[in-house]
Amino acid sequence: MISLSFLYILVGLILLWTAVLTLLNKEQPRRFASASFWGCYALVFLIGDYLPHEVVGLMVVLLALLAGFGALSSAVPKMLAPEQLQLSLTRIGKKIFLPALLIPFITVFSVLVLGLIGNDSWRLLDPKNLTLVSLGLACVVAFIAACWLTRESPLQGGIEAKRLLEAMGWAVLLPQLLATLGLLFNNAGVGQAVAVLTETYLAVDHKLIAVATYAIAMALFTMIMGNAFAAFPVITAGIGIPVLIMQHGANPAVMAAIGMFCGYCGTLMTPMAANFNMVPAALLELKDQHAVIKAQTPTAVMLLMCNIFLLYFLAF
């Protein structure tokens, strides 16, 4: 059975490859520190389940220190000559989008078709993580298609993966760290504290105020956490369930769905969501690293206002 471990090993090997290439590149500044960062990150994926929790914790602290002290560096990419680039673009044309389009198509196909292969005792794809496993499988197929389409070797694909990872830098850590932080906040009782503050200082007996409080809190906490999935359990436990559901009788399904959309509005307006807002600015080499956030903020504010009214009219 192809399980989630397949994805962990795949990601770990890419990170380990990046570490090796960094270490071997004598022209790259701070190559030992950068190689240590990518190597530690790779080991977390490859053998993290077999290491003591304390060791993994120390490795995470080391990653944070290396990133915080600016130890990461990027190699100077070797670009194709303009003539070669134009020739390649002319030959491939619009087919260049094929590998990217294969990812969603194969993911859906794997979920709907390959996910059904097997019986009660055996499955081709892990049913507990079917979507993620399907996505990983789709990425492998898309990578093979990209190599075939561009007539490049998998080695060149690995070099390009290293270049993209270095462009993203420490931001690749944020999704995991922020999701973990959300779990810690929830277990620490932050949701209960939010409930006490809300019921003490806001007039949540009024339905519209209660709805606006929940929606805005989802957006603001997402801006702090950088992840709507991390904010959702905290704000829903503190405001959604006790106020909207228990007090005003909101439909839980509608509240949860629109509440997540409110969180996504916050995602558009925060640098903490680095994988959405900071990484694109870095990859596009924009002079203003917050240019993406500035462009998205007006839309995010309008969407948040619309979500407040949708929640008010549809959830009750």
mmCIF file of C-alpha atoms in Angstrom:
data_model
loop_
_atom_site.group_PDB
_atom_site.id
_atom_site.type_symbol
_atom_site.label_atom_id
_atom_site.label_comp_id
_atom_site.label_asym_id
_atom_site.label_seq_id
_atom_site.Cartn_x
_atom_site.Cartn_y
_atom_site.Cartn_z
ATOM 1 C CA MET A 1 0.000 0.000 0.000
ATOM 2 C CA ILE A 2 1.242 3.466 -0.890
ATOM 3 C CA SER A 3 0.935 5.398 2.373
ATOM 4 C CA LEU A 4 1.778 8.847 3.669
ATOM 5 C CA SER A 5 5.287 7.549 4.426
ATOM 6 C CA PHE A 6 5.821 7.589 0.666
ATOM 7 C CA LEU A 7 5.406 11.361 0.688
ATOM 8 C CA TYR A 8 7.676 11.803 3.691
ATOM 9 C CA ILE A 9 10.445 9.773 2.053
ATOM 10 C CA LEU A 10 10.019 11.628 -1.236
ATOM 11 C CA VAL A 11 10.245 15.055 0.416
ATOM 12 C CA GLY A 12 13.126 13.896 2.603
ATOM 13 C CA LEU A 13 15.127 12.697 -0.401
ATOM 14 C CA ILE A 14 14.619 16.033 -2.193
ATOM 15 C CA LEU A 15 15.805 17.910 0.890
ATOM 16 C CA LEU A 16 18.777 15.561 1.315
ATOM 17 C CA TRP A 17 19.699 16.065 -2.347
ATOM 18 C CA THR A 18 19.600 19.817 -1.787
ATOM 19 C CA ALA A 19 21.916 19.439 1.211
ATOM 20 C CA VAL A 20 24.398 17.343 -0.761
ATOM 21 C CA LEU A 21 24.473 19.740 -3.719
ATOM 22 C CA THR A 22 24.931 22.677 -1.351
ATOM 23 C CA LEU A 23 27.806 20.973 0.433
ATOM 24 C CA LEU A 24 29.578 20.122 -2.828
ATOM 25 C CA ASN A 25 29.243 23.622 -4.288
ATOM 26 C CA LYS A 26 32.443 25.344 -3.166
ATOM 27 C CA GLU A 27 31.343 28.643 -4.732
ATOM 28 C CA GLN A 28 28.218 28.910 -2.579
ATOM 29 C CA PRO A 29 28.603 31.192 0.476
ATOM 30 C CA ARG A 30 27.949 29.668 3.912
ATOM 31 C CA ARG A 31 27.576 26.286 2.277
ATOM 32 C CA PHE A 32 28.207 24.289 5.463
ATOM 33 C CA ALA A 33 25.506 26.139 7.405
ATOM 34 C CA SER A 34 23.043 25.875 4.513
ATOM 35 C CA ALA A 35 23.804 22.188 4.050
ATOM 36 C CA SER A 36 23.239 21.642 7.779
ATOM 37 C CA PHE A 37 19.814 23.292 7.538
ATOM 38 C CA TRP A 38 18.620 21.204 4.606
ATOM 39 C CA GLY A 39 20.235 18.060 5.998
ATOM 40 C CA CYS A 40 18.506 18.382 9.390
ATOM 41 C CA TYR A 41 15.209 19.089 7.692
ATOM 42 C CA ALA A 42 15.681 16.004 5.512
ATOM 43 C CA LEU A 43 16.387 13.777 8.515
ATOM 44 C CA VAL A 44 13.163 14.927 10.189
ATOM 45 C CA PHE A 45 11.222 13.547 7.222
ATOM 46 C CA LEU A 46 13.324 10.441 6.624
ATOM 47 C CA ILE A 47 13.938 9.089 10.140
ATOM 48 C CA GLY A 48 11.968 11.396 12.407
ATOM 49 C CA ASP A 49 9.627 8.583 13.467
ATOM 50 C CA TYR A 50 12.570 6.506 14.680
ATOM 51 C CA LEU A 51 14.328 9.233 16.662
ATOM 52 C CA PRO A 52 13.568 10.205 20.270
ATOM 53 C CA HIS A 53 11.254 13.196 20.555
ATOM 54 C CA GLU A 54 13.985 15.165 22.321
ATOM 55 C CA VAL A 55 16.377 14.679 19.397
ATOM 56 C CA VAL A 56 13.771 15.825 16.875
ATOM 57 C CA GLY A 57 13.042 18.837 19.093
ATOM 58 C CA LEU A 58 16.732 19.770 19.155
ATOM 59 C CA MET A 59 16.893 19.477 15.377
ATOM 60 C CA VAL A 60 13.913 21.828 15.036
ATOM 61 C CA VAL A 61 15.611 24.313 17.380
ATOM 62 C CA LEU A 62 18.775 24.062 15.252
ATOM 63 C CA LEU A 63 16.726 24.769 12.114
ATOM 64 C CA ALA A 64 15.235 27.852 13.751
ATOM 65 C CA LEU A 65 18.656 29.103 14.866
ATOM 66 C CA LEU A 66 20.229 28.607 11.452
ATOM 67 C CA ALA A 67 17.346 30.415 9.761
ATOM 68 C CA GLY A 68 17.186 33.160 12.376
ATOM 69 C CA PHE A 69 20.879 34.002 12.152
ATOM 70 C CA GLY A 70 20.808 34.225 8.348
ATOM 71 C CA ALA A 71 22.855 31.112 7.745
ATOM 72 C CA LEU A 72 20.976 30.149 4.583
ATOM 73 C CA SER A 73 22.416 31.100 1.219
ATOM 74 C CA SER A 74 21.611 30.605 -2.440
ATOM 75 C CA ALA A 75 23.844 29.452 -5.250
ATOM 76 C CA VAL A 76 24.106 31.528 -8.401
ATOM 77 C CA PRO A 77 21.952 29.660 -10.945
ATOM 78 C CA LYS A 78 23.433 28.759 -14.305
ATOM 79 C CA MET A 79 20.937 30.081 -16.818
ATOM 80 C CA LEU A 80 20.589 29.040 -20.459
ATOM 81 C CA ALA A 81 21.888 31.370 -23.106
ATOM 82 C CA PRO A 82 19.115 33.579 -24.592
ATOM 83 C CA GLU A 83 19.361 31.750 -27.933
ATOM 84 C CA GLN A 84 18.990 28.323 -26.286
ATOM 85 C CA LEU A 85 16.113 29.564 -24.157
ATOM 86 C CA GLN A 86 14.231 30.949 -27.155
ATOM 87 C CA LEU A 87 14.822 27.739 -29.121
ATOM 88 C CA SER A 88 13.484 25.649 -26.243
ATOM 89 C CA LEU A 89 10.422 27.874 -25.836
ATOM 90 C CA THR A 90 9.685 27.657 -29.558
ATOM 91 C CA ARG A 91 9.954 23.863 -29.565
ATOM 92 C CA ILE A 92 7.828 23.256 -26.467
ATOM 93 C CA GLY A 93 5.313 26.073 -26.827
ATOM 94 C CA LYS A 94 2.118 25.776 -24.811
ATOM 95 C CA LYS A 95 2.909 22.169 -23.942
ATOM 96 C CA ILE A 96 5.027 23.596 -21.106
ATOM 97 C CA PHE A 97 1.831 23.743 -19.030
ATOM 98 C CA LEU A 98 1.160 20.014 -19.421
ATOM 99 C CA PRO A 99 3.105 18.812 -16.322
ATOM 100 C CA ALA A 100 1.369 21.391 -14.113
ATOM 101 C CA LEU A 101 -2.065 20.410 -15.465
ATOM 102 C CA LEU A 102 -1.321 16.732 -14.903
ATOM 103 C CA ILE A 103 -1.100 17.261 -11.137
ATOM 104 C CA PRO A 104 -4.792 18.075 -10.493
ATOM 105 C CA PHE A 105 -6.044 15.615 -13.121
ATOM 106 C CA ILE A 106 -4.023 12.685 -11.771
ATOM 107 C CA THR A 107 -4.863 13.619 -8.187
ATOM 108 C CA VAL A 108 -8.601 13.467 -8.949
ATOM 109 C CA PHE A 109 -8.156 10.265 -10.960
ATOM 110 C CA SER A 110 -6.221 8.621 -8.125
ATOM 111 C CA VAL A 111 -8.846 9.606 -5.548
ATOM 112 C CA LEU A 112 -11.808 8.462 -7.642
ATOM 113 C CA VAL A 113 -10.307 5.394 -9.350
ATOM 114 C CA LEU A 114 -7.042 4.175 -7.821
ATOM 115 C CA GLY A 115 -8.415 4.745 -4.330
ATOM 116 C CA LEU A 116 -11.026 2.041 -4.983
ATOM 117 C CA ILE A 117 -8.486 -0.631 -5.911
ATOM 118 C CA GLY A 118 -8.180 -3.244 -3.180
ATOM 119 C CA ASN A 119 -10.342 -4.990 -0.625
ATOM 120 C CA ASP A 120 -11.067 -4.887 3.092
ATOM 121 C CA SER A 121 -7.586 -6.135 3.985
ATOM 122 C CA TRP A 122 -5.504 -4.312 1.351
ATOM 123 C CA ARG A 123 -5.675 -1.029 -0.559
ATOM 124 C CA LEU A 124 -3.429 0.350 -3.296
ATOM 125 C CA LEU A 125 -3.575 3.834 -1.742
ATOM 126 C CA ASP A 126 -3.848 4.633 1.947
ATOM 127 C CA PRO A 127 -7.570 5.417 2.509
ATOM 128 C CA LYS A 128 -6.801 7.527 5.604
ATOM 129 C CA ASN A 129 -4.653 9.968 3.614
ATOM 130 C CA LEU A 130 -6.029 9.351 0.141
ATOM 131 C CA THR A 131 -5.873 12.938 -1.134
ATOM 132 C CA LEU A 132 -2.321 13.607 0.052
ATOM 133 C CA VAL A 133 -1.005 10.313 -1.284
ATOM 134 C CA SER A 134 -2.748 10.956 -4.600
ATOM 135 C CA LEU A 135 -1.166 14.408 -4.765
ATOM 136 C CA GLY A 136 2.298 12.951 -4.162
ATOM 137 C CA LEU A 137 1.752 10.329 -6.852
ATOM 138 C CA ALA A 138 0.587 13.028 -9.256
ATOM 139 C CA CYS A 139 3.717 15.089 -8.590
ATOM 140 C CA VAL A 140 5.935 12.109 -9.442
ATOM 141 C CA VAL A 141 4.099 11.558 -12.729
ATOM 142 C CA ALA A 142 4.261 15.285 -13.525
ATOM 143 C CA PHE A 143 8.018 15.288 -12.853
ATOM 144 C CA ILE A 144 8.528 12.387 -15.274
ATOM 145 C CA ALA A 145 6.389 14.188 -17.865
ATOM 146 C CA ALA A 146 8.412 17.386 -17.412
ATOM 147 C CA CYS A 147 11.690 15.519 -17.964
ATOM 148 C CA TRP A 148 10.293 13.880 -21.107
ATOM 149 C CA LEU A 149 8.839 17.123 -22.451
ATOM 150 C CA THR A 150 11.961 19.229 -21.887
ATOM 151 C CA ARG A 151 14.389 16.400 -22.760
ATOM 152 C CA GLU A 152 16.256 17.057 -19.535
ATOM 153 C CA SER A 153 17.576 14.478 -17.090
ATOM 154 C CA PRO A 154 16.160 13.921 -13.586
ATOM 155 C CA LEU A 155 19.480 15.363 -12.357
ATOM 156 C CA GLN A 156 18.563 18.732 -13.843
ATOM 157 C CA GLY A 157 15.175 18.468 -12.190
ATOM 158 C CA GLY A 158 16.904 17.990 -8.854
ATOM 159 C CA ILE A 159 19.062 21.059 -9.487
ATOM 160 C CA GLU A 160 15.950 23.117 -10.239
ATOM 161 C CA ALA A 161 14.313 21.803 -7.060
ATOM 162 C CA LYS A 162 17.336 23.022 -5.105
ATOM 163 C CA ARG A 163 17.094 26.450 -6.747
ATOM 164 C CA LEU A 164 13.403 26.791 -5.825
ATOM 165 C CA LEU A 165 13.973 25.632 -2.247
ATOM 166 C CA GLU A 166 16.778 28.160 -1.828
ATOM 167 C CA ALA A 167 14.520 30.882 -3.249
ATOM 168 C CA MET A 168 11.883 30.020 -0.629
ATOM 169 C CA GLY A 169 14.475 29.663 2.129
ATOM 170 C CA TRP A 170 13.297 29.369 5.732
ATOM 171 C CA ALA A 171 9.678 29.935 4.666
ATOM 172 C CA VAL A 172 9.362 26.237 3.806
ATOM 173 C CA LEU A 173 9.250 25.553 7.550
ATOM 174 C CA LEU A 174 6.299 27.807 8.298
ATOM 175 C CA PRO A 175 3.345 25.570 7.359
ATOM 176 C CA GLN A 176 4.485 22.800 9.697
ATOM 177 C CA LEU A 177 5.514 25.113 12.523
ATOM 178 C CA LEU A 178 2.318 27.154 12.399
ATOM 179 C CA ALA A 179 0.095 24.067 12.305
ATOM 180 C CA THR A 180 1.921 22.752 15.367
ATOM 181 C CA LEU A 181 1.556 26.117 17.072
ATOM 182 C CA GLY A 182 -2.200 26.033 16.476
ATOM 183 C CA LEU A 183 -2.429 22.633 18.145
ATOM 184 C CA LEU A 184 -0.408 23.871 21.107
ATOM 185 C CA PHE A 185 -2.631 26.938 21.466
ATOM 186 C CA ASN A 186 -5.746 24.805 21.459
ATOM 187 C CA ASN A 187 -4.372 22.352 24.034
ATOM 188 C CA ALA A 188 -3.204 25.238 26.209
ATOM 189 C CA GLY A 189 -6.759 26.543 26.507
ATOM 190 C CA VAL A 190 -6.452 29.634 24.345
ATOM 191 C CA GLY A 191 -9.918 28.920 22.976
ATOM 192 C CA GLN A 192 -11.411 29.087 26.472
ATOM 193 C CA ALA A 193 -9.613 32.365 27.128
ATOM 194 C CA VAL A 194 -11.015 33.774 23.892
ATOM 195 C CA ALA A 195 -14.507 32.700 24.976
ATOM 196 C CA VAL A 196 -14.188 34.476 28.332
ATOM 197 C CA LEU A 197 -12.897 37.695 26.749
ATOM 198 C CA THR A 198 -15.591 37.658 24.079
ATOM 199 C CA GLU A 199 -18.507 37.104 26.442
ATOM 200 C CA THR A 200 -17.156 39.656 28.940
ATOM 201 C CA TYR A 201 -16.364 42.601 26.674
ATOM 202 C CA LEU A 202 -18.570 42.143 23.577
ATOM 203 C CA ALA A 203 -22.352 42.160 23.193
ATOM 204 C CA VAL A 204 -22.501 38.695 21.654
ATOM 205 C CA ASP A 205 -26.167 38.386 22.667
ATOM 206 C CA HIS A 206 -26.827 40.314 19.457
ATOM 207 C CA LYS A 207 -26.650 37.860 16.545
ATOM 208 C CA LEU A 208 -24.955 40.209 14.056
ATOM 209 C CA ILE A 209 -22.286 41.211 16.574
ATOM 210 C CA ALA A 210 -21.675 37.550 17.418
ATOM 211 C CA VAL A 211 -21.320 36.665 13.734
ATOM 212 C CA ALA A 212 -19.007 39.612 13.035
ATOM 213 C CA THR A 213 -16.901 38.742 16.084
ATOM 214 C CA TYR A 214 -16.443 35.159 14.932
ATOM 215 C CA ALA A 215 -15.618 36.122 11.340
ATOM 216 C CA ILE A 216 -13.203 38.918 12.215
ATOM 217 C CA ALA A 217 -11.564 36.806 14.931
ATOM 218 C CA MET A 218 -10.976 34.027 12.386
ATOM 219 C CA ALA A 219 -9.335 36.497 10.011
ATOM 220 C CA LEU A 220 -7.214 38.185 12.706
ATOM 221 C CA PHE A 221 -6.076 34.952 14.343
ATOM 222 C CA THR A 222 -5.210 33.549 10.927
ATOM 223 C CA MET A 223 -3.076 36.640 10.322
ATOM 224 C CA ILE A 224 -1.270 35.890 13.579
ATOM 225 C CA MET A 225 -0.937 32.155 12.962
ATOM 226 C CA GLY A 226 -0.444 32.362 9.215
ATOM 227 C CA ASN A 227 -2.741 29.382 8.747
ATOM 228 C CA ALA A 228 -6.549 29.197 8.793
ATOM 229 C CA PHE A 229 -6.422 25.536 9.804
ATOM 230 C CA ALA A 230 -4.447 26.503 12.908
ATOM 231 C CA ALA A 231 -6.832 29.343 13.781
ATOM 232 C CA PHE A 232 -10.033 27.361 13.204
ATOM 233 C CA PRO A 233 -10.012 25.052 16.270
ATOM 234 C CA VAL A 234 -9.060 27.900 18.620
ATOM 235 C CA ILE A 235 -11.664 30.438 17.432
ATOM 236 C CA THR A 236 -14.385 27.843 16.877
ATOM 237 C CA ALA A 237 -13.878 26.437 20.368
ATOM 238 C CA GLY A 238 -13.868 29.929 21.852
ATOM 239 C CA ILE A 239 -16.602 31.682 19.861
ATOM 240 C CA GLY A 240 -18.177 29.431 17.242
ATOM 241 C CA ILE A 241 -19.465 26.602 19.423
ATOM 242 C CA PRO A 242 -20.407 28.410 22.670
ATOM 243 C CA VAL A 243 -21.788 31.587 21.082
ATOM 244 C CA LEU A 244 -23.007 30.881 17.550
ATOM 245 C CA ILE A 245 -24.121 27.259 17.965
ATOM 246 C CA MET A 246 -25.084 26.925 21.618
ATOM 247 C CA GLN A 247 -26.449 30.439 22.129
ATOM 248 C CA HIS A 248 -27.878 31.377 18.741
ATOM 249 C CA GLY A 249 -28.490 27.954 17.176
ATOM 250 C CA ALA A 250 -26.256 28.289 14.112
ATOM 251 C CA ASN A 251 -25.934 25.439 11.618
ATOM 252 C CA PRO A 252 -22.506 23.892 12.415
ATOM 253 C CA ALA A 253 -21.759 22.926 8.796
ATOM 254 C CA VAL A 254 -22.516 26.399 7.417
ATOM 255 C CA MET A 255 -20.663 28.091 10.262
ATOM 256 C CA ALA A 256 -17.564 25.940 9.783
ATOM 257 C CA ALA A 257 -17.467 26.372 5.997
ATOM 258 C CA ILE A 258 -17.899 30.155 5.975
ATOM 259 C CA GLY A 259 -15.688 30.476 9.058
ATOM 260 C CA MET A 260 -12.836 28.881 7.142
ATOM 261 C CA PHE A 261 -13.410 31.326 4.286
ATOM 262 C CA CYS A 262 -13.084 34.155 6.804
ATOM 263 C CA GLY A 263 -9.772 32.662 7.853
ATOM 264 C CA TYR A 264 -8.613 32.546 4.256
ATOM 265 C CA CYS A 265 -9.286 36.294 4.051
ATOM 266 C CA GLY A 266 -6.737 36.701 6.831
ATOM 267 C CA THR A 267 -4.292 34.497 4.921
ATOM 268 C CA LEU A 268 -4.282 37.025 2.088
ATOM 269 C CA MET A 269 -3.185 39.832 4.408
ATOM 270 C CA THR A 270 -0.312 38.430 6.452
ATOM 271 C CA PRO A 271 3.406 37.794 5.908
ATOM 272 C CA MET A 272 3.062 34.849 8.302
ATOM 273 C CA ALA A 273 1.454 32.959 5.414
ATOM 274 C CA ALA A 274 4.839 33.051 3.761
ATOM 275 C CA ASN A 275 4.185 30.175 1.383
ATOM 276 C CA PHE A 276 1.312 32.176 -0.165
ATOM 277 C CA ASN A 277 2.513 35.762 0.128
ATOM 278 C CA MET A 278 6.274 35.977 0.655
ATOM 279 C CA VAL A 279 7.483 33.095 -1.509
ATOM 280 C CA PRO A 280 5.756 34.355 -4.706
ATOM 281 C CA ALA A 281 7.355 37.770 -4.174
ATOM 282 C CA ALA A 282 10.754 36.093 -3.823
ATOM 283 C CA LEU A 283 10.285 33.843 -6.855
ATOM 284 C CA LEU A 284 9.128 36.781 -8.988
ATOM 285 C CA GLU A 285 12.054 38.846 -7.655
ATOM 286 C CA LEU A 286 9.770 41.739 -6.700
ATOM 287 C CA LYS A 287 11.478 44.749 -5.147
ATOM 288 C CA ASP A 288 8.772 45.018 -2.458
ATOM 289 C CA GLN A 289 8.514 41.740 -0.549
ATOM 290 C CA HIS A 290 5.038 42.763 0.650
ATOM 291 C CA ALA A 291 3.751 43.614 -2.837
ATOM 292 C CA VAL A 292 1.544 40.498 -2.978
ATOM 293 C CA ILE A 293 -0.073 41.331 0.367
ATOM 294 C CA LYS A 294 -0.705 44.944 -0.662
ATOM 295 C CA ALA A 295 -2.380 43.795 -3.877
ATOM 296 C CA GLN A 296 -4.576 41.247 -2.104
ATOM 297 C CA THR A 297 -5.684 43.267 0.933
ATOM 298 C CA PRO A 298 -8.564 45.247 -0.666
ATOM 299 C CA THR A 299 -10.059 42.043 -2.058
ATOM 300 C CA ALA A 300 -9.599 40.262 1.261
ATOM 301 C CA VAL A 301 -11.402 43.005 3.208
ATOM 302 C CA MET A 302 -14.352 42.991 0.787
ATOM 303 C CA LEU A 303 -14.566 39.194 0.912
ATOM 304 C CA LEU A 304 -14.530 39.272 4.707
ATOM 305 C CA MET A 305 -17.458 41.702 4.744
ATOM 306 C CA CYS A 306 -19.369 39.481 2.318
ATOM 307 C CA ASN A 307 -18.652 36.425 4.471
ATOM 308 C CA ILE A 308 -20.048 38.187 7.545
ATOM 309 C CA PHE A 309 -23.373 38.767 5.802
ATOM 310 C CA LEU A 310 -23.397 35.271 4.275
ATOM 311 C CA LEU A 311 -22.820 33.777 7.719
ATOM 312 C CA TYR A 312 -25.573 35.943 9.196
ATOM 313 C CA PHE A 313 -28.179 35.019 6.566
ATOM 314 C CA LEU A 314 -27.269 31.378 5.865
ATOM 315 C CA ALA A 315 -26.199 29.903 9.206
ATOM 316 C CA PHE A 316 -29.464 30.461 11.107
#
